[in-house]
Each structure stands twice: as structure tokens, then as C-alpha cells.
C-alpha positions as a Markdown table, in Angstrom:
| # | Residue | x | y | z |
|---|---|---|---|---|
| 1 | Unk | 15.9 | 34.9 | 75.2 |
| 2 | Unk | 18.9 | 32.7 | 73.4 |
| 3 | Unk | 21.1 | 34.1 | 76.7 |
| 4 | Unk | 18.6 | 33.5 | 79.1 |
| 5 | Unk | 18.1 | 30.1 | 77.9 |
| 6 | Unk | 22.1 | 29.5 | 77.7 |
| 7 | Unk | 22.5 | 30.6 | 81.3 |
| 8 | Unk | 19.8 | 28.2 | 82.5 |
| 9 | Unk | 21.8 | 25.5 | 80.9 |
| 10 | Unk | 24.6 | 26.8 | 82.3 |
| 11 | Unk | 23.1 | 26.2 | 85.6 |
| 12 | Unk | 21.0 | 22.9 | 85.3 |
| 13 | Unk | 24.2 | 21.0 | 84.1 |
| 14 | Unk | 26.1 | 21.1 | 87.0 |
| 15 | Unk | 23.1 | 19.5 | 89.2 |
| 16 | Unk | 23.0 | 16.4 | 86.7 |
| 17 | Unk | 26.8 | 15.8 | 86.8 |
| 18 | Unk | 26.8 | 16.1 | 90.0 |
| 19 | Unk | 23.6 | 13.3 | 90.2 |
| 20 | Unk | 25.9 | 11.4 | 87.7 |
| 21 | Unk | 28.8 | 11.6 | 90.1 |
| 22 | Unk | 27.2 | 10.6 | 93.2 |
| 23 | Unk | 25.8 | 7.3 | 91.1 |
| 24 | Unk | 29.1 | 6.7 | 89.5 |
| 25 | Unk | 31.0 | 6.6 | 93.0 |
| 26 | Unk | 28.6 | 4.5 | 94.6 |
| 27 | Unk | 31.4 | 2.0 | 93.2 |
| 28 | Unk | 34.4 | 3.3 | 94.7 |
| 29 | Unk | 36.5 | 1.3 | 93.7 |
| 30 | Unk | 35.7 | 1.0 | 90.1 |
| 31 | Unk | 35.9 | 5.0 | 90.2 |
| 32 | Unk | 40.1 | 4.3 | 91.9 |
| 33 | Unk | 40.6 | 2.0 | 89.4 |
| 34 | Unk | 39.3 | 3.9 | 86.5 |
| 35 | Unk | 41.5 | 7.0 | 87.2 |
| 36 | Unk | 44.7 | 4.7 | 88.1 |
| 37 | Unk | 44.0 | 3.2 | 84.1 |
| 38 | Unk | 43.5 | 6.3 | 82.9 |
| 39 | Unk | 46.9 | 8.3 | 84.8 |
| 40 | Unk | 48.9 | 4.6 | 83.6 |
| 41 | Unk | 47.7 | 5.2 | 80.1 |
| 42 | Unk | 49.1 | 8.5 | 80.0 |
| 43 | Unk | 51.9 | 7.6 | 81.8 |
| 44 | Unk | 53.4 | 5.2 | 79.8 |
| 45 | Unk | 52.9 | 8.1 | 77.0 |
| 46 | Unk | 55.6 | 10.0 | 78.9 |
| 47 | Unk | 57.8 | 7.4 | 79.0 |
| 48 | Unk | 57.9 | 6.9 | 75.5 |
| 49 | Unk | 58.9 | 10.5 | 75.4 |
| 50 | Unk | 61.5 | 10.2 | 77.8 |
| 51 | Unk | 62.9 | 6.9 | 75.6 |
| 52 | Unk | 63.4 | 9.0 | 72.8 |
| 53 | Unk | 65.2 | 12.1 | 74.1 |
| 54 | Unk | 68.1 | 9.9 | 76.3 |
| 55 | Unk | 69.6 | 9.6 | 72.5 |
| 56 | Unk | 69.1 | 13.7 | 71.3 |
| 57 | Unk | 69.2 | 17.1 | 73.1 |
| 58 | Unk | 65.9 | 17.7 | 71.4 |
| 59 | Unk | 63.2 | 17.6 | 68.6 |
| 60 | Unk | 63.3 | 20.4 | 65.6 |
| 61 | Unk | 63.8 | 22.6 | 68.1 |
| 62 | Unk | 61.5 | 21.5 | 71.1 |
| 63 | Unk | 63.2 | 20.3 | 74.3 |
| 64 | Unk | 62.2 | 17.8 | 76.7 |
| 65 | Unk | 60.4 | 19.9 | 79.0 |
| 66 | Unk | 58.6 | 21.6 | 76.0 |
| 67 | Unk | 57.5 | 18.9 | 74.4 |
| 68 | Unk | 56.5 | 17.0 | 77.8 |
| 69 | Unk | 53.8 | 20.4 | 78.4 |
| 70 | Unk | 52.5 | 19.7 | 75.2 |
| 71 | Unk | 51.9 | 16.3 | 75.9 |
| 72 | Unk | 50.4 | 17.3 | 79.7 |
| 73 | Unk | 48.3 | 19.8 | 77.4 |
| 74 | Unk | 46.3 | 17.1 | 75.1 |
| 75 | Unk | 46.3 | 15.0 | 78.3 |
| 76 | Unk | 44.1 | 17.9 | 80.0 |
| 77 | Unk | 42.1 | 18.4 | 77.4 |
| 78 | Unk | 40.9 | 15.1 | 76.4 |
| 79 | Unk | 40.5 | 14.1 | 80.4 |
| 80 | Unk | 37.6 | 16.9 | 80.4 |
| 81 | Unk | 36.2 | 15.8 | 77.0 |
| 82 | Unk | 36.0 | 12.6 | 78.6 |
| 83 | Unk | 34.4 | 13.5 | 82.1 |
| 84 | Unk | 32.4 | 16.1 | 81.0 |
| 85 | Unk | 31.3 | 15.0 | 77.4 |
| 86 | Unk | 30.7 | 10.9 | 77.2 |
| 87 | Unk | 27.3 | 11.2 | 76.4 |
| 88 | Unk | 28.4 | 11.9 | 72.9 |
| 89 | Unk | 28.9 | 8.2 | 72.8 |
| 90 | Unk | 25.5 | 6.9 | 73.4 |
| 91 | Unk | 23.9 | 8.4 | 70.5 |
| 92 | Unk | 24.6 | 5.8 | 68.5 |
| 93 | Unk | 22.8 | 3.2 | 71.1 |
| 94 | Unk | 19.7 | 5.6 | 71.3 |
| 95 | Unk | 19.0 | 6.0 | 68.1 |
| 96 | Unk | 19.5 | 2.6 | 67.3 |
| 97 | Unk | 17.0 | 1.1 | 70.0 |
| 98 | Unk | 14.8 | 4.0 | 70.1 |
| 99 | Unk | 15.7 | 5.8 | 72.9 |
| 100 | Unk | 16.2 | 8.5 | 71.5 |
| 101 | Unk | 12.8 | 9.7 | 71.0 |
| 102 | Unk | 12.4 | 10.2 | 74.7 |
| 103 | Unk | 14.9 | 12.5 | 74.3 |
| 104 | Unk | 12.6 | 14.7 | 72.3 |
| 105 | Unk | 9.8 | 14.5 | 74.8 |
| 106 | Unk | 11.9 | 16.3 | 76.9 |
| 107 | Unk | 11.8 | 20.5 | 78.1 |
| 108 | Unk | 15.5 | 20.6 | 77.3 |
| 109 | Unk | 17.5 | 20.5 | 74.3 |
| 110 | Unk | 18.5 | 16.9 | 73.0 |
| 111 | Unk | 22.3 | 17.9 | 73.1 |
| 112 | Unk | 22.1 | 19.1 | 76.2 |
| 113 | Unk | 20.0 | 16.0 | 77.6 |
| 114 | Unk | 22.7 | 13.6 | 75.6 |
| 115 | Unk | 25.6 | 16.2 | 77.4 |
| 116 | Unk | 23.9 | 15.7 | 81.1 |
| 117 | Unk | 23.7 | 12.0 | 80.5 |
| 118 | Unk | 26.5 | 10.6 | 82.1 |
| 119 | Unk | 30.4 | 11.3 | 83.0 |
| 120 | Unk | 33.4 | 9.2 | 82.5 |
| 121 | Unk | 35.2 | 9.6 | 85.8 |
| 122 | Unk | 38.3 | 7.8 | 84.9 |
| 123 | Unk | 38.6 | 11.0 | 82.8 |
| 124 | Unk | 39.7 | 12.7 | 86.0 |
| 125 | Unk | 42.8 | 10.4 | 85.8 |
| 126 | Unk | 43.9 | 12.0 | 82.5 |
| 127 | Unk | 43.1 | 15.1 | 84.1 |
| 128 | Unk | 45.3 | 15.1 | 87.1 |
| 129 | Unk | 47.8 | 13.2 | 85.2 |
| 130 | Unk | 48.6 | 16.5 | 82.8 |
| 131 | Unk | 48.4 | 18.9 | 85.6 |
| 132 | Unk | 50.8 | 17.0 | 87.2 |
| 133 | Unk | 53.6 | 17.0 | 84.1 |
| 134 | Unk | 52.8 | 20.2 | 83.1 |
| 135 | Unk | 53.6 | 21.9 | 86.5 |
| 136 | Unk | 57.1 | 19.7 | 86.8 |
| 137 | Unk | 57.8 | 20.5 | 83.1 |
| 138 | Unk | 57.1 | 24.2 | 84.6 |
| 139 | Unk | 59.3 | 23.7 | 86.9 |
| 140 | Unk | 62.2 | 22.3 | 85.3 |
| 141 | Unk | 62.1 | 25.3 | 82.8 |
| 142 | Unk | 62.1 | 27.5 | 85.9 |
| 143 | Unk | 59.0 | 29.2 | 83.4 |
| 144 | Unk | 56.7 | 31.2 | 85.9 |
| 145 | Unk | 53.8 | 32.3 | 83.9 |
| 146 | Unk | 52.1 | 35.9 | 84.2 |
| 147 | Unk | 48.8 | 36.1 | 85.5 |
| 148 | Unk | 47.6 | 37.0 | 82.2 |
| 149 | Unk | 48.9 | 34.0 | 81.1 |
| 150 | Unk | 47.7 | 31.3 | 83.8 |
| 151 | Unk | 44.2 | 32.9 | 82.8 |
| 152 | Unk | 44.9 | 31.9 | 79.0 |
| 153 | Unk | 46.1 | 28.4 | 80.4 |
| 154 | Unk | 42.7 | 27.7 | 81.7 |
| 155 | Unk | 41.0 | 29.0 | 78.8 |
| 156 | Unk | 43.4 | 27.4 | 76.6 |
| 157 | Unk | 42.3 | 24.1 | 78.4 |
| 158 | Unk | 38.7 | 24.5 | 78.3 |
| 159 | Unk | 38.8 | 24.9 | 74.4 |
| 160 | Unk | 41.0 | 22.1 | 73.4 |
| 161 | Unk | 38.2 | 19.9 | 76.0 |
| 162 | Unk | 35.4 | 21.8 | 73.8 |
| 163 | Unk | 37.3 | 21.4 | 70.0 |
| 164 | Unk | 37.6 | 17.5 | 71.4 |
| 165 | Unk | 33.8 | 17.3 | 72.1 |
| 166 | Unk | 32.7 | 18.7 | 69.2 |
| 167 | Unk | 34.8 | 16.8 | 66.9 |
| 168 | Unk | 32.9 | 13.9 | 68.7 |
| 169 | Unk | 29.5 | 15.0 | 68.6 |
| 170 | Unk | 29.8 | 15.9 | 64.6 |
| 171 | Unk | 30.8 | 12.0 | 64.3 |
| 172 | Unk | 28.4 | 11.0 | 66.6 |
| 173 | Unk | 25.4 | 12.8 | 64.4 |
| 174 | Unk | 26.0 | 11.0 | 61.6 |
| 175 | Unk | 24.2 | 8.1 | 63.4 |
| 176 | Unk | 21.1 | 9.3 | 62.1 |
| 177 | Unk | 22.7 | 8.3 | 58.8 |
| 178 | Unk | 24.9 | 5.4 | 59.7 |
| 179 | Unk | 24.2 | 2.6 | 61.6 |
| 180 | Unk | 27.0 | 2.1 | 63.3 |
| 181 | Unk | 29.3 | 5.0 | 63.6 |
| 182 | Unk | 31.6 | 4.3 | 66.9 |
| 183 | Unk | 34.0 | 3.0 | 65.2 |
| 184 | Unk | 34.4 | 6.2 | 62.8 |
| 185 | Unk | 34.5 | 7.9 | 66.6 |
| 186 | Unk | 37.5 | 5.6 | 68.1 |
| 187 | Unk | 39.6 | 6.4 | 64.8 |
| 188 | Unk | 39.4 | 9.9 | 65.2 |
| 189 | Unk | 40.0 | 10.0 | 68.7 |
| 190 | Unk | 43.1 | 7.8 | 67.4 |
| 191 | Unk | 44.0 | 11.2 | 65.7 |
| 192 | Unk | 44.4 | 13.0 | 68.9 |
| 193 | Unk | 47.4 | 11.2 | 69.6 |
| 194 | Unk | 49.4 | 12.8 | 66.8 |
| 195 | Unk | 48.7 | 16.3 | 69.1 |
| 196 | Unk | 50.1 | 15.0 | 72.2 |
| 197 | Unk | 53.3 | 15.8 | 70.7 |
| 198 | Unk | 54.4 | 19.3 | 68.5 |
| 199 | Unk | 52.9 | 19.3 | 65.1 |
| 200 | Unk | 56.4 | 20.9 | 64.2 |
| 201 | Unk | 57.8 | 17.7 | 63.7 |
| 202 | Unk | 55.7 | 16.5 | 61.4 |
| 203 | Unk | 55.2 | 16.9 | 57.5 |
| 204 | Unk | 53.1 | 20.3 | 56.3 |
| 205 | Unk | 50.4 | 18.3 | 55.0 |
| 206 | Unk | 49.5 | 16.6 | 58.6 |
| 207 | Unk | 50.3 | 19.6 | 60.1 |
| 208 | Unk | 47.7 | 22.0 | 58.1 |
| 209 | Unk | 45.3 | 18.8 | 58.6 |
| 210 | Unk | 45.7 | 18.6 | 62.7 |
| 211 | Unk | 45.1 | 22.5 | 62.4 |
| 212 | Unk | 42.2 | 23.4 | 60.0 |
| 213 | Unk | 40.5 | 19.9 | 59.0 |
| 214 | Unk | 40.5 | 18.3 | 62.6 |
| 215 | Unk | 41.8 | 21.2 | 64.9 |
| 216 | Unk | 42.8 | 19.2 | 68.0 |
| 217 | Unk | 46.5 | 21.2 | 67.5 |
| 218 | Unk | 45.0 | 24.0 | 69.3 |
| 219 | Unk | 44.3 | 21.5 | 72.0 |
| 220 | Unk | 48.1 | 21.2 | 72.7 |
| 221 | Unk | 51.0 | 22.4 | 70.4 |
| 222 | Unk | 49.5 | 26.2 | 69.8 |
| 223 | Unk | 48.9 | 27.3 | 73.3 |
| 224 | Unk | 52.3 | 26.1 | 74.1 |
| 225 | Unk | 53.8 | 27.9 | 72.1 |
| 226 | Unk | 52.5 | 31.0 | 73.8 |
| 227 | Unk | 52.8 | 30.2 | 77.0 |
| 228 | Unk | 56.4 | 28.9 | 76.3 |
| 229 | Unk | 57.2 | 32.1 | 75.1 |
| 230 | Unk | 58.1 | 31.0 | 71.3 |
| 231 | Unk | 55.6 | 31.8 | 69.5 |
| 232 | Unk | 53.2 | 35.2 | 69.7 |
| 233 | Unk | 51.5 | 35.0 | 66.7 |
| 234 | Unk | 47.7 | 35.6 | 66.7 |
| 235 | Unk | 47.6 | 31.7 | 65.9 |
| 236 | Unk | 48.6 | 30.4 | 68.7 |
| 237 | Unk | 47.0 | 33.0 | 71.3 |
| 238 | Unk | 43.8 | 33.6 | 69.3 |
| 239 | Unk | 43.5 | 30.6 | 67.5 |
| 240 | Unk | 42.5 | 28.4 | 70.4 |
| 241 | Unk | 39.6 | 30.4 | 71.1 |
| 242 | Unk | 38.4 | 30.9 | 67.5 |
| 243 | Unk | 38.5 | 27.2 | 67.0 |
| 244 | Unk | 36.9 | 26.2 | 69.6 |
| 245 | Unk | 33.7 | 28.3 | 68.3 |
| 246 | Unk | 34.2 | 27.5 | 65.2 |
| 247 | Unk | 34.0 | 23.9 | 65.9 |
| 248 | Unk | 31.0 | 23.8 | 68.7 |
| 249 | Unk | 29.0 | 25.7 | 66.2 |
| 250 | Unk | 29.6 | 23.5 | 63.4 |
| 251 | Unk | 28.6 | 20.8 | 65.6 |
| 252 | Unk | 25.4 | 22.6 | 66.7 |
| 253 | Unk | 24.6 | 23.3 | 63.8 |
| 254 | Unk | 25.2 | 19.6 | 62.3 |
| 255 | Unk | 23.1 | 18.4 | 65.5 |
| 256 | Unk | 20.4 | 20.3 | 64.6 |
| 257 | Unk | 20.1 | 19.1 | 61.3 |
| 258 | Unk | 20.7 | 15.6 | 62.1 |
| 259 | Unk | 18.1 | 15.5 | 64.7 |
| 260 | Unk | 15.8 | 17.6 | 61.9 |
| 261 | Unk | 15.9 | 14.6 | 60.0 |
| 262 | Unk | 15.6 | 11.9 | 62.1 |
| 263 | Unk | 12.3 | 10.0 | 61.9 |
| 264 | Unk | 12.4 | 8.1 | 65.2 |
| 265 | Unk | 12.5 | 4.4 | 65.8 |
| 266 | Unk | 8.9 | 3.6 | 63.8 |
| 267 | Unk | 9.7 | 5.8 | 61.0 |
């Protein structure tokens, strides 16, 4: 039952993003200028990068190149937390006014229904914007990747966008405790920033912390390492994978808890 009632999930969320699309491109040009942001965001990101390396060869032993895949990496990642998952920053809003106990009236899960909510399109920026450095820093490495290994790629991607959304949605739980909690949610996302670049060159401590306490290194730095070819430790093949389970089921687990005490908006 559990796999029959994943795979109909699995099929009903494309239909509402797609519903969530169409609305959201009813303004074109709000859609044109939401990518643009988002690609000039992470554009000037790249330029920082490219500041800092006209003065060294390269950085405790990543080059350019190297470290701009890493960056194309967390870009990736977070672009398809953002289209795919910005529902995890309503919760706040519906439990605060209520809303939320529609939710529960529902035939679908309340994840899922706060999931199939809405899209951020200007995620897509972010998106096309790391596909787009990645393949030059591909290039410029004159790296072709194995077929095996443009398979872990995409994988790779889809759990650093999954370790991303569930860091979120654990923070956005705690509304049912907190009254206001997006704040909590911005300065974690803040973290994320410290993984657009190789954990390597920072300290152990923040390094062990990006990796085990708030995992958004296997978002970026590990699975770079492996398809860079420096690194074949299980860590940075298997560890992508295993975090990403790790961390949605921690945050299903935290939902379902959090939504077990919740005593809607009369309680």
C-alpha cells in the first residue's frame, strides 16, 4: 500500500506544477525577469571567484575550473529546491492564519499538498545558470564524464535539491512551535553559501558541520570530487545518496509530528 500510495504521488505532482506553471506564466514577464535575477545572482557569485584566482594558480589544491563546478553544483541544486519545493515557505503563513486546517480536510497528505502548492520559477534561473558553468568548467578541463558518471551527476543533483528541501521543511515545522520561523529559514539558507565553494578550504569544525549537522556539502563539494576524479571514497559517491534519505526522512518524520501536535487555528 505505502508504494502504491508513493507512485500516486509520484504522478499527481506533476499535474499541479504544471497547473502552477501555467498560472505563474500568465505574467511573462515577471517569469523573464525572475530567471534574469536569479542567473545575475549567481553570476556575480562567479565573478567573485574569478577575482580571487587572477592573484593564485589555485585554492588547497582546487583549480579554477574545479572549484567553478562546485559552485555550478550548489547553483543546481538550490535552483530545483527552489522551483520545485517553495511551498515549504508558506507554512508559516498557514498556520498562522488558519489555513492550514484546510490542508487537513484534504485526500492527500499535508506535505504533499504544501509541496504541490506553488513553484518559484525564477528558480529555473539558478538552474540554467549551473548547467551552463558546469559544462564550460567541463570543458576547459577537457573532463568527459562516463556514462556511469553523467547518471551519478543527475542523481547527484536531485539529492543535493532534496537535502536542500528537507533542511527547509524541518525549519519550516517548527512553526507549529514558533510563531515566526522564516527568519530561522533565511539564515540557514544563508549557510548554503559556504557549499558553493569546496569545504576543503575551510576549518575541520565547519567542515564536519556542512557535512553531518547541515549536510548541504553533499549538495556540491562531494560529488565533485567524484566526478572530478579526486576523490573515490564511498563518501563522496555514496554519501550523496545516503544523505539525502537520511535527511527527507528526518524531515517526514519531524512533519508528522509537528502536524500530530498541532491544534488548528481555534485550539
Amino acid at each position: 500500500m505505502a508504494v502504491e500510495r508513493l507512485w500516486f504521488y509520484i504522478r499527481l505532482y506533476p499535474y499541479f506544477v504544471s497547473r502552477s506553471i501555467q498560472s505563474r506564466m500568465s505574467y511573462k514577464s515577471d517569469f523573464i525577469l525572475g530567471v534574469a535575477a536569479s542567473a545575475l545572482m549567481q553570476g556575480l557569485g562567479y565573478v567573485f571567484i574569478w577575482a580571487v584566482f587572477q592573484g593564485i594558480p589555485e585554492m588547497n589544491g582546487w583549480s579554477f575550473y574545479q572549484m567553478v563546478f562546485v559552485y555550478g553544483m550548489a547553483a543546481i541544486s538550490l535552483g530545483l529546491n527552489e522551483f520545485l519545493f517553495a511551498g515549504t515557505w508558506e507554512v508559516g503563513k498557514l498556520v498562522r492564519d488558519g489555513s492550514f486546517d484546510r490542508l487537513l480536510l484534504r485526500p492527500v497528505g499535508t506535505m504533499f499538498s504544501i509541496l504541490a502548492a506553488d513553484v518559484a520559477l525564477h528558480g529555473i534561473g539558478s538552474v540554467l545558470f549551473g548547467l551552463a558553468v558546469c559544462a564550460v568548467a567541463l570543458c576547459r578541463l577537457q573532463l568527459a564524464l562516463s556514462l556511469g558518471k553523467i547518471l551519478f551527476w543527475i542523481l547527484a543533483m536531485a539529492c543535493g535539491a532534496l537535502i536542500f528541501f528537507s533542511v527547509n521543511m524541518i525549519c519550516a515545522t517548527a512553526s507549529f512551535w514558533v510563531t515566526e520561523i522564516s527568519s530561522v529559514m533565511v539564515m540557514v539558507q544563508n549557510v548554503s553559501e559556504f557549499t558553493k565553494y569546496p569545504i576543503a578550504i575551510y576549518g575541520r569544525k565547519l567542515q564536519m558541520f556542512l557535512t553531518f549537522v547541515i549536510p548541504f556539502a553533499f549538495s556540491s563539494y562531494y560529488p565533485t570530487g567524484f566526478l572530478m576524479g579526486m576523490e573515490d571514497r564511498p563518501i563522496y559517491w555514496l554519501g550523496p545518496v545516503v544523505a539525502a534519505a537520511v535527511a527527507v526522512t528526518a524531515a517526514s518524520l519531524f512533519w508528522r509530528y509537528g502536524t500530530g501536535k498541532y491544534q488548528s487555528a481555534g485550539g
